[in-house]
CSV table of N, CA and C in Angstrom, one decimal:
chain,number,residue,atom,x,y,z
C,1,UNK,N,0.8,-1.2,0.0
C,1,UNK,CA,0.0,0.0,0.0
C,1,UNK,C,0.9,1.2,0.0
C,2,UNK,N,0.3,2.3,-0.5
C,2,UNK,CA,1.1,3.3,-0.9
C,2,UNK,C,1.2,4.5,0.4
C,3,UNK,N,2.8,4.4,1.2
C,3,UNK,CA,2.7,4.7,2.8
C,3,UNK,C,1.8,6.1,2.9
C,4,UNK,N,1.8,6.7,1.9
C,4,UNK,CA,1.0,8.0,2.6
C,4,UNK,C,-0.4,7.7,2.6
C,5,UNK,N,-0.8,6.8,1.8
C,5,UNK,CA,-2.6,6.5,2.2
C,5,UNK,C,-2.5,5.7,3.4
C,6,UNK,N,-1.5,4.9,3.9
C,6,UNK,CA,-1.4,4.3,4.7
C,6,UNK,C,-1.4,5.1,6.3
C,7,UNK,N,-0.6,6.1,5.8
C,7,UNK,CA,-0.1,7.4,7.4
C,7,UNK,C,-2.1,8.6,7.2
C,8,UNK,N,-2.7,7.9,6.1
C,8,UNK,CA,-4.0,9.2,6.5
C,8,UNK,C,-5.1,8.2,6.8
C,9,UNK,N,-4.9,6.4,6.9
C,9,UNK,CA,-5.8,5.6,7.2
C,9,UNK,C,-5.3,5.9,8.5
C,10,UNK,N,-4.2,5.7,9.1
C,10,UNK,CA,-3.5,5.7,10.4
C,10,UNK,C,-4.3,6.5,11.7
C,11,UNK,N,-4.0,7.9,10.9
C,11,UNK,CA,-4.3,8.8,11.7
C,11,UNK,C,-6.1,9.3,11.7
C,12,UNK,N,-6.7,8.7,11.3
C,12,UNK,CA,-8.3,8.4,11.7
C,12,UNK,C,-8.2,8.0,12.7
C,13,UNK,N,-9.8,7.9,13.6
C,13,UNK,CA,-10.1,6.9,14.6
C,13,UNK,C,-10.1,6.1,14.1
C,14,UNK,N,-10.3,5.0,15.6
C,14,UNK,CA,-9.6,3.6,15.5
C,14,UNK,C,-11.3,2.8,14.5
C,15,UNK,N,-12.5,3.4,14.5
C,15,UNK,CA,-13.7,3.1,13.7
C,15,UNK,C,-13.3,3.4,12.5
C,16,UNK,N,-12.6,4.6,12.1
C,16,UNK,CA,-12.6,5.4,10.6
C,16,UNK,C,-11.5,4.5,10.0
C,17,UNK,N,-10.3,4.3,10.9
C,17,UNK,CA,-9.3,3.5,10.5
C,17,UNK,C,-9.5,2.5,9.4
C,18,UNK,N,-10.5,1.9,10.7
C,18,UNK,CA,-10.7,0.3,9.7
C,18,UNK,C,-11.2,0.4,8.6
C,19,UNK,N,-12.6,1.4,8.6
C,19,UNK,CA,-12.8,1.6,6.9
C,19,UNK,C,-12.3,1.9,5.8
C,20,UNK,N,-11.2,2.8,6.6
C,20,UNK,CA,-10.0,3.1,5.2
C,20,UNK,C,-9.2,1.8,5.1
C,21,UNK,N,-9.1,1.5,5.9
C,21,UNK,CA,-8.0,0.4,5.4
C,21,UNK,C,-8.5,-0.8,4.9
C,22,UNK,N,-10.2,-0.9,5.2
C,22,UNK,CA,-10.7,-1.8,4.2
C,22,UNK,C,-10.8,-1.3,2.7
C,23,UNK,N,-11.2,-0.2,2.7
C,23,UNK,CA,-11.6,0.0,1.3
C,23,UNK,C,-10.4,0.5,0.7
C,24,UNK,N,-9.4,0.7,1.0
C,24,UNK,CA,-7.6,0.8,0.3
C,24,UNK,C,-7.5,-0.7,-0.3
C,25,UNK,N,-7.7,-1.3,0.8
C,25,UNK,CA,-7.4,-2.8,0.1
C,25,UNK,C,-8.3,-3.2,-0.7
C,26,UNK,N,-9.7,-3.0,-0.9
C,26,UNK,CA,-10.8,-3.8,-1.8
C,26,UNK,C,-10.3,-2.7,-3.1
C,27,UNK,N,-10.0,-1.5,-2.5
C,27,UNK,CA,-9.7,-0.8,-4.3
C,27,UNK,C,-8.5,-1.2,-4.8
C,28,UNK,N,-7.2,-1.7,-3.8
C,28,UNK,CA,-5.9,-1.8,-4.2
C,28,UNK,C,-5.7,-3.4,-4.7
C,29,UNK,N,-7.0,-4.0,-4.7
C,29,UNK,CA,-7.0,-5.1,-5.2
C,29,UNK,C,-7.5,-5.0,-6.9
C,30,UNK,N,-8.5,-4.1,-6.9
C,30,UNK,CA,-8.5,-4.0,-8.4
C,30,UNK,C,-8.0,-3.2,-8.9
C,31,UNK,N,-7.5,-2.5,-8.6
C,31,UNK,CA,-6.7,-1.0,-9.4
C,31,UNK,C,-5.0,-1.1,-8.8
C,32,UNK,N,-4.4,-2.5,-8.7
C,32,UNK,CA,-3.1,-2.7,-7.7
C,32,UNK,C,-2.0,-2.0,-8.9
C,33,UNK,N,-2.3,-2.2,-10.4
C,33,UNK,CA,-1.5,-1.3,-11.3
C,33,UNK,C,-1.4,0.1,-11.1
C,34,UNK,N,-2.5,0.9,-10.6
C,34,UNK,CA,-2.4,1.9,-11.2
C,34,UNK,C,-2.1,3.1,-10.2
C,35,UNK,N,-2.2,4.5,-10.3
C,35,UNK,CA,-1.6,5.3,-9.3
C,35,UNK,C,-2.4,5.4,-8.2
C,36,UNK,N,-1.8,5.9,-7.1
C,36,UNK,CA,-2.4,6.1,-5.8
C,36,UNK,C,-1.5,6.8,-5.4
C,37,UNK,N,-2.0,8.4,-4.5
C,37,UNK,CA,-2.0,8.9,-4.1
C,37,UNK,C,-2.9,9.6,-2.8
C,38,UNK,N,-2.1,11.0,-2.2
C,38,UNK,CA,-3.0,11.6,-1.7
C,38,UNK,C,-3.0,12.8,-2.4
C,39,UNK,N,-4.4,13.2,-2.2
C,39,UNK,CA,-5.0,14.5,-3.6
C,39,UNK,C,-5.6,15.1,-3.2
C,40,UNK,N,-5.4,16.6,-2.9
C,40,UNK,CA,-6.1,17.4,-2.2
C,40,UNK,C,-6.9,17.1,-0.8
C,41,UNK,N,-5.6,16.4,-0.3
C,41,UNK,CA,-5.8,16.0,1.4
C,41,UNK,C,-6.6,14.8,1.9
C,42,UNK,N,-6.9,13.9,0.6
C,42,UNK,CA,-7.4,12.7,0.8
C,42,UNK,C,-7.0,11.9,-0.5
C,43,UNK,N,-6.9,10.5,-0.3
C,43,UNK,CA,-6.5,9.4,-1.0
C,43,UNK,C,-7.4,9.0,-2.2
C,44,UNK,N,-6.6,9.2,-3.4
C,44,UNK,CA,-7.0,9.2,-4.6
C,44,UNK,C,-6.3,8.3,-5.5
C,45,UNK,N,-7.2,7.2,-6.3
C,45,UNK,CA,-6.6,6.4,-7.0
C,45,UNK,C,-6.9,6.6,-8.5
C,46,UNK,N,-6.0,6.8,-9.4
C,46,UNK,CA,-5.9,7.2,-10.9
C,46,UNK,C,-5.8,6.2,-11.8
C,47,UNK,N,-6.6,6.8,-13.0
C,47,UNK,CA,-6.4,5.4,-14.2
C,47,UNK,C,-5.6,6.6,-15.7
C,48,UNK,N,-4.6,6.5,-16.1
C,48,UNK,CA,-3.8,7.4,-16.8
C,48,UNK,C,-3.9,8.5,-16.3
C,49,UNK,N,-4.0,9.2,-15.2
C,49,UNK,CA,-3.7,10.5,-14.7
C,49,UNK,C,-5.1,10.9,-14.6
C,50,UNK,N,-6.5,10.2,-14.7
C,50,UNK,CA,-7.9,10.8,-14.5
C,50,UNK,C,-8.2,10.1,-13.1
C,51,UNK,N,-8.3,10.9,-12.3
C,51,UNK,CA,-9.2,10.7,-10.9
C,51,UNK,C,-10.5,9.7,-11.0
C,52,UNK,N,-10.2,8.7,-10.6
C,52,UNK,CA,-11.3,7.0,-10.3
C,52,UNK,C,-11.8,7.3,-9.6
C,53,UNK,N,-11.7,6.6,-8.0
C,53,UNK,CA,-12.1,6.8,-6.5
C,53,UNK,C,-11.1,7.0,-5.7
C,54,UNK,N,-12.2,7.5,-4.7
C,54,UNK,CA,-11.2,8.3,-3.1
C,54,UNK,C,-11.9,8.1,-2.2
C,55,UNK,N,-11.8,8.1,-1.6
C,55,UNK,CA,-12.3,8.4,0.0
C,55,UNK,C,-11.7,9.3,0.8
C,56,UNK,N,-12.7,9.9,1.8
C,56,UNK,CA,-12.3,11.2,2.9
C,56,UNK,C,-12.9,11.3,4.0
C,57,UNK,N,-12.5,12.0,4.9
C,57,UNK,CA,-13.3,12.0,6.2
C,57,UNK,C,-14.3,12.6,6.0
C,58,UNK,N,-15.2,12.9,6.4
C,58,UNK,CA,-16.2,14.1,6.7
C,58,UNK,C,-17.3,13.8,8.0
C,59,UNK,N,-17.8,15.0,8.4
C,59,UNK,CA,-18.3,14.5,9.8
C,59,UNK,C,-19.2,13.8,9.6
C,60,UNK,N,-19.4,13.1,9.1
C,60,UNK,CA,-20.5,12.3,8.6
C,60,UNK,C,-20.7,11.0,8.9
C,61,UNK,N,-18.9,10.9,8.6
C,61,UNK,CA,-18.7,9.2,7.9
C,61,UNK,C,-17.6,9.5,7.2
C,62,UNK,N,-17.1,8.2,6.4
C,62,UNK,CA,-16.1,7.8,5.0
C,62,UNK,C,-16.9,8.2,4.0
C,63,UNK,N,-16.8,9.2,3.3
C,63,UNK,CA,-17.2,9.0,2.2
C,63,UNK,C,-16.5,8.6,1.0
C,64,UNK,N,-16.7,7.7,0.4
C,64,UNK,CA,-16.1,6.6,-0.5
C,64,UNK,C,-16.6,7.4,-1.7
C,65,UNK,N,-16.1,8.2,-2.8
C,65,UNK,CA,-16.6,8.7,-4.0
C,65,UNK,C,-16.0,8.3,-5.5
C,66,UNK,N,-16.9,7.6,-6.6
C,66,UNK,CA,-16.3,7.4,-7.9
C,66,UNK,C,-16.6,8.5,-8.5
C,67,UNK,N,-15.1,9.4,-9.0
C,67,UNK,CA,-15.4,11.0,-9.7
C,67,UNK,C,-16.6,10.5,-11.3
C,68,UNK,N,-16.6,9.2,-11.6
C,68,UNK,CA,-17.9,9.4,-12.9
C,68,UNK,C,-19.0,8.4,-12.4
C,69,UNK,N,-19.3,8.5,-11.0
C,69,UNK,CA,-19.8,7.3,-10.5
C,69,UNK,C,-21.5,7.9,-10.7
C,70,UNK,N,-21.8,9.0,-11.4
C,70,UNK,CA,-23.3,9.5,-11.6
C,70,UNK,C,-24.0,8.1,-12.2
C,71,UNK,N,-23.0,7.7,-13.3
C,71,UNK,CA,-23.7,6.8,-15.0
C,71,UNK,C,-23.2,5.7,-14.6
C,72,UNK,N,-22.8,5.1,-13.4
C,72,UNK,CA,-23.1,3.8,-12.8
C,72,UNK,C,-24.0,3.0,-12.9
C,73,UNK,N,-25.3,3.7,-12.5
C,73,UNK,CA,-26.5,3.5,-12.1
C,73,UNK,C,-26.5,2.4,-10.9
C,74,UNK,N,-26.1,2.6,-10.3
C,74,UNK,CA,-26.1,1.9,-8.8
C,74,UNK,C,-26.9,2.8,-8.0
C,75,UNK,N,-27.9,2.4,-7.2
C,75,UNK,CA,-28.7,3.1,-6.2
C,75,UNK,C,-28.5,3.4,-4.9
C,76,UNK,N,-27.4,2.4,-4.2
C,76,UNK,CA,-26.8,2.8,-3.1
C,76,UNK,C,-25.4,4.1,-3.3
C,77,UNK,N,-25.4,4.2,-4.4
C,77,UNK,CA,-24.6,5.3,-4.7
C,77,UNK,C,-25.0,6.6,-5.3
C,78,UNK,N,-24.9,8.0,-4.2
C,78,UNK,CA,-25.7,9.2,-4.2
C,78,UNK,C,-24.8,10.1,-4.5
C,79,UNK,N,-25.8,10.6,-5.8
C,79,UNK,CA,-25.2,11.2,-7.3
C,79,UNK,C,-25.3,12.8,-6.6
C,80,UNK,N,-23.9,13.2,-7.2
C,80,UNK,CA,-22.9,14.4,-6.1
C,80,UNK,C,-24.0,15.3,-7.2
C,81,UNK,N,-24.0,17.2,-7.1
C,81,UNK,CA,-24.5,18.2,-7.3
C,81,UNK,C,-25.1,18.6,-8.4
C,82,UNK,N,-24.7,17.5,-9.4
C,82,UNK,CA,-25.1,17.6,-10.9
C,82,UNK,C,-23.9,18.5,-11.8
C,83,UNK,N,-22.7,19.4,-11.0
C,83,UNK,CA,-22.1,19.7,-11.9
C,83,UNK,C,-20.9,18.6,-12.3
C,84,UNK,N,-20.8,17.7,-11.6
C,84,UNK,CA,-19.9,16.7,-12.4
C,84,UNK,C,-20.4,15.5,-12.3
C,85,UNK,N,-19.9,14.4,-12.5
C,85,UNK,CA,-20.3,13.1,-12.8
C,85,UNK,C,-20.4,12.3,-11.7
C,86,UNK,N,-19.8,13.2,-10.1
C,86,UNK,CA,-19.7,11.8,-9.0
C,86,UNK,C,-20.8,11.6,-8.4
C,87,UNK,N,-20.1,10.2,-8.0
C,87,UNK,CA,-21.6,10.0,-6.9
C,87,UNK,C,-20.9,9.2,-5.5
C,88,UNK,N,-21.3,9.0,-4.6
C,88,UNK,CA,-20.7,8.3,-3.2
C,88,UNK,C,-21.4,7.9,-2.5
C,89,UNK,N,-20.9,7.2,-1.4
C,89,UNK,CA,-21.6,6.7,-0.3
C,89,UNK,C,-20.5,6.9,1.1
C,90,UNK,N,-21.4,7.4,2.2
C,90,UNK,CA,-21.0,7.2,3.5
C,90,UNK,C,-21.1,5.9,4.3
C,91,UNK,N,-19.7,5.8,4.8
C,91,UNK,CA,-20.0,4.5,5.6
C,91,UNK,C,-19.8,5.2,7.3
C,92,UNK,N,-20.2,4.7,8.3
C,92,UNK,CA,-19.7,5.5,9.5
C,92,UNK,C,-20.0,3.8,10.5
C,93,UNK,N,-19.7,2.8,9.7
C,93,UNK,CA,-19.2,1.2,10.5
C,93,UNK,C,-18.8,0.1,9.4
C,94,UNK,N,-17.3,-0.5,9.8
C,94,UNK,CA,-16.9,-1.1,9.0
C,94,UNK,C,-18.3,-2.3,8.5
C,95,UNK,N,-19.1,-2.6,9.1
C,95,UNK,CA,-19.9,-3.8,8.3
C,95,UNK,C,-20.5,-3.3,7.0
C,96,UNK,N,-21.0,-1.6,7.0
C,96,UNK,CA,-21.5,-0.9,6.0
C,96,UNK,C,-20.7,-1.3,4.8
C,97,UNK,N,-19.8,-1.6,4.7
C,97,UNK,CA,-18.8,-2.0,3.5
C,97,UNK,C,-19.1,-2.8,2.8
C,98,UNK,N,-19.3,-3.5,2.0
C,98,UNK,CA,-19.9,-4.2,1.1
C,98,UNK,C,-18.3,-4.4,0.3
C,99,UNK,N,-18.0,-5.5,0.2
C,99,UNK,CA,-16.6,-5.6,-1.1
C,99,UNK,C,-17.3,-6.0,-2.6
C,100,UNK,N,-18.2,-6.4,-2.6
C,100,UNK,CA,-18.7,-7.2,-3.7
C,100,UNK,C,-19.2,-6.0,-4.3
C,101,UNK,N,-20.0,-4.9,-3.8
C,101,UNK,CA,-20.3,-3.7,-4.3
C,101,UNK,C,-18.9,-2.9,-5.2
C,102,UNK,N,-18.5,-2.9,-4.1
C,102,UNK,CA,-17.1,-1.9,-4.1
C,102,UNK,C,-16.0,-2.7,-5.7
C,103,UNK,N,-16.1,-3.8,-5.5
C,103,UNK,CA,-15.5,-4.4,-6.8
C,103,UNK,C,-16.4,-4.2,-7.8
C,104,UNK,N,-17.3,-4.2,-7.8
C,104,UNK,CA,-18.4,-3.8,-9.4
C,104,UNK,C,-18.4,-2.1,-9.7
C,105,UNK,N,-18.2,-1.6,-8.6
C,105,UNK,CA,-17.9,-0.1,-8.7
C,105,UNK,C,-16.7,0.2,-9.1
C,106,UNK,N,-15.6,-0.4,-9.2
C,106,UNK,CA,-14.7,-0.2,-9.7
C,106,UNK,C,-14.3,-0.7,-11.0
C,107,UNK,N,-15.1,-2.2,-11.2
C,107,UNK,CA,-15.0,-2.4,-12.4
C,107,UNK,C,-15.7,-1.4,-13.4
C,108,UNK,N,-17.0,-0.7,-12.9
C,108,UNK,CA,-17.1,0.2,-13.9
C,108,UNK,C,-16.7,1.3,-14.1
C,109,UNK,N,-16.0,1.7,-12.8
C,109,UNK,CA,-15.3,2.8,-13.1
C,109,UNK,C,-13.6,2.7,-14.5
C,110,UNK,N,-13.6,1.7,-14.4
C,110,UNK,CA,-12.7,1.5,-15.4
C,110,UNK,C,-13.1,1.7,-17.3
C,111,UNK,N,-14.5,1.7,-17.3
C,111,UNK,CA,-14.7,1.4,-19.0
C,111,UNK,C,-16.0,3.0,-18.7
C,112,UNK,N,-16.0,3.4,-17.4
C,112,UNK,CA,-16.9,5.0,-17.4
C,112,UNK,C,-15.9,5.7,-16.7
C,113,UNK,N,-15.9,6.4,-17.3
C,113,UNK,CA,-15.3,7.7,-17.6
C,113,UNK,C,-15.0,9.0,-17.7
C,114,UNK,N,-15.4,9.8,-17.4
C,114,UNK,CA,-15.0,11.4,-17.8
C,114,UNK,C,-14.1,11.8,-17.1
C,115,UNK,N,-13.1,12.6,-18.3
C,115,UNK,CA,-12.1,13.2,-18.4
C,115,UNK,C,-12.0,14.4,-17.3
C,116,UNK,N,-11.5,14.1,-16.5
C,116,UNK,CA,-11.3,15.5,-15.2
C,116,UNK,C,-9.9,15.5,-15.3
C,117,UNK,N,-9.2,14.8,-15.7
C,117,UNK,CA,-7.9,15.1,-15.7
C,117,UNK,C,-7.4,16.3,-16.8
C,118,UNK,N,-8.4,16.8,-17.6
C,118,UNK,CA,-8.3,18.2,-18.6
C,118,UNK,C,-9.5,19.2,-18.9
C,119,UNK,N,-10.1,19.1,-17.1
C,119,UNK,CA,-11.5,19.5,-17.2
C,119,UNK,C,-11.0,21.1,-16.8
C,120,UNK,N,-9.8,21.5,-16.1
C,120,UNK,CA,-9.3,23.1,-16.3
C,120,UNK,C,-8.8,23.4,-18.4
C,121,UNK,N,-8.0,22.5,-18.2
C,121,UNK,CA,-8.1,22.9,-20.0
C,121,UNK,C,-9.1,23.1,-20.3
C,122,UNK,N,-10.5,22.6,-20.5
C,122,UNK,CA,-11.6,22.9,-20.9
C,122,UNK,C,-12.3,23.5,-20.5
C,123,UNK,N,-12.0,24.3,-19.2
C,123,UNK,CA,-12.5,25.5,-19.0
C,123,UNK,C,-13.7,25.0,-18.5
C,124,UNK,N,-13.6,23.8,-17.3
C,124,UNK,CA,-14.7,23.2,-16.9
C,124,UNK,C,-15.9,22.1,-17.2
C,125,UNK,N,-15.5,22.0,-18.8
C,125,UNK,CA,-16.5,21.4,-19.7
C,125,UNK,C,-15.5,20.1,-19.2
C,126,UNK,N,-16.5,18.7,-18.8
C,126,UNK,CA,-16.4,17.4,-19.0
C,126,UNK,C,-16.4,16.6,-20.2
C,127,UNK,N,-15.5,15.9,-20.5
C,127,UNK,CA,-16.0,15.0,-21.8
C,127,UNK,C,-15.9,13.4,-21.3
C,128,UNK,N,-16.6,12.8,-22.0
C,128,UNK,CA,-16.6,11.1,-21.8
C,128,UNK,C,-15.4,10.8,-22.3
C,129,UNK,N,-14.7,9.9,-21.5
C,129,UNK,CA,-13.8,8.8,-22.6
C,129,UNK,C,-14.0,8.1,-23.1
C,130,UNK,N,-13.5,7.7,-24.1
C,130,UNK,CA,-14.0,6.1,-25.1
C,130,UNK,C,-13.7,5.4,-24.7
């Protein structure tokens, strides 16, 4: 695991902990090629330099978010403001985790797509990838 997601799973509580560090490992099992980072103060994993999924604290809960996760169509996943494509779920107890979810969310995040990695080039305008 990539130590700095590892040092912002760390420093959660010992409840928030475990959900990061479950869902590092259920995303780091399907996406174990590709980048991982921390991105604008929370842990972000990339497929050619476009932002996939993250997760972050909020008082809430984990929020676990796929940046094109709108066109999923998954119903446990709540589609973000309408000006971009995400959508998420809060977890606030490791059982709320679901892996079998969390792997089909990621499988689709792989073939759905939009391009945020050139969405300041475009002056804010989203495009799909092929």
């Amino acid at each position: 695991m990539n130590k700095d997601i590892q040092h912002y799973n760390d420093t959660q509580s010992a409840i928030d902990s475990e959900i990061c560090n479950l869902l590092s490992a259920g995303i780091n099992l399907q996406l174990k090629e590709e980048e991982s980072k921390i991105w604008h103060a929370h842990p972000v994993w990339f497929i050619d330099g476009n932002p996939i999924v993250g997760y972050s604290k909020l008082k809430a809960g984990i929020r676990l978010m796929f940046w094109s996760g709108a066109d999923f169509e998954e119903t446990e996943l709540k589609v973000g403001s309408g000006k971009f494509k995400d959508a998420s779920i809060t977890y606030t107890e490791i059982e709320q985790v679901n892996l079998e979810h969390l792997a089909r969310w990621i499988e689709k995040s792989k073939v759905i797509q939009w391009d945020y990695k050139n969405v300041v080039k475009r002056k804010g305008v989203l495009v799909r990838l092929a």
